[in-house]
XYZ file of C-alpha atoms in Angstrom:
95
model
C 9.061 1.336 6.459
C 7.230 -1.945 6.985
C 6.434 -4.163 4.043
C 3.389 -6.349 4.514
C 1.663 -8.952 2.391
C -2.121 -8.981 2.039
C -3.451 -12.442 1.224
C -5.863 -12.719 -1.702
C -6.868 -16.328 -2.048
C -3.686 -18.197 -2.995
C -1.554 -15.100 -3.715
C -0.587 -11.889 -1.984
C -0.203 -8.154 -2.599
C 2.796 -6.271 -1.288
C 2.240 -2.920 0.436
C 4.901 -0.604 1.866
C 3.704 1.212 4.999
C 5.401 4.332 6.265
C 4.239 5.106 9.807
C 3.779 8.655 11.018
C 5.917 9.683 13.993
C 2.836 9.754 16.212
C 0.219 6.994 16.057
C -2.823 8.184 14.197
C -5.950 6.865 12.537
C -5.296 8.793 9.329
C -3.968 7.024 6.269
C -3.026 8.109 2.771
C -2.855 5.483 0.044
C -0.387 6.348 -2.722
C -1.141 4.824 -6.094
C 1.824 4.997 -8.431
C 1.417 5.016 -12.176
C 2.144 1.985 -14.280
C 4.874 1.003 -14.694
C 6.949 2.522 -11.931
C 10.143 1.920 -10.001
C 9.789 1.668 -6.214
C 11.291 4.545 -4.290
C 10.349 6.746 -1.387
C 8.776 9.941 -2.638
C 9.081 13.314 -0.853
C 5.308 13.240 -0.528
C 5.618 10.329 1.913
C 7.692 12.464 4.312
C 5.294 15.397 4.032
C 2.268 13.206 4.730
C 4.042 11.550 7.680
C 4.835 15.005 9.088
C 1.127 15.841 8.855
C 0.280 12.738 10.910
C -0.693 10.356 8.103
C 0.421 6.762 7.863
C 1.162 6.103 4.203
C 0.398 2.916 2.275
C 2.244 2.464 -1.012
C 0.608 -0.307 -3.030
C 2.622 -2.694 -5.199
C 0.211 -3.804 -7.919
C -0.235 -7.497 -8.773
C 2.762 -8.878 -10.632
C 5.103 -6.014 -9.621
C 7.808 -5.590 -6.998
C 6.961 -8.320 -4.516
C 3.272 -8.794 -5.285
C 2.275 -12.138 -6.702
C 0.227 -12.632 -9.849
C 0.546 -11.562 -13.453
C 1.064 -7.892 -14.264
C -2.188 -6.390 -15.613
C -3.923 -9.772 -15.469
C -6.756 -7.824 -13.840
C -7.459 -4.090 -13.634
C -5.203 -2.375 -11.031
C -8.251 -0.875 -9.299
C -9.079 -4.398 -8.040
C -5.843 -4.323 -6.025
C -6.764 -0.882 -4.685
C -10.205 -2.139 -3.645
C -8.630 -5.110 -1.853
C -6.343 -2.810 0.149
C -9.186 -0.452 1.072
C -11.416 -3.363 2.105
C -8.636 -4.849 4.254
C -8.128 -1.521 6.053
C -11.882 -0.931 6.433
C -12.692 -4.470 7.646
C -9.731 -5.108 9.911
C -8.645 -1.606 10.843
C -5.323 0.012 10.201
C -3.895 -1.009 13.571
C -4.408 -4.699 12.835
C -2.240 -4.285 9.737
C 0.469 -1.986 11.063
C 0.941 -2.470 14.789
């Protein structure tokens, strides 16, 4: 697992990335409920086996992400992650 930080202005979001065994251009983004305790779910292993890299988002104000918890709607964090992957490509983030 690689933990990365995505910069958002003066703060950052934390994202855990689990790479598939073989390099691929497929990604699954797991969005845990609120609140949650970080752990590796069996689903991560299954998705990796199917060739998906898995991104596990840590919402603002939780588990390594800066900001206040629920200061903004969690879907804003999701949109930031998707935009980062779309604009810069998955390889620029992971490899």
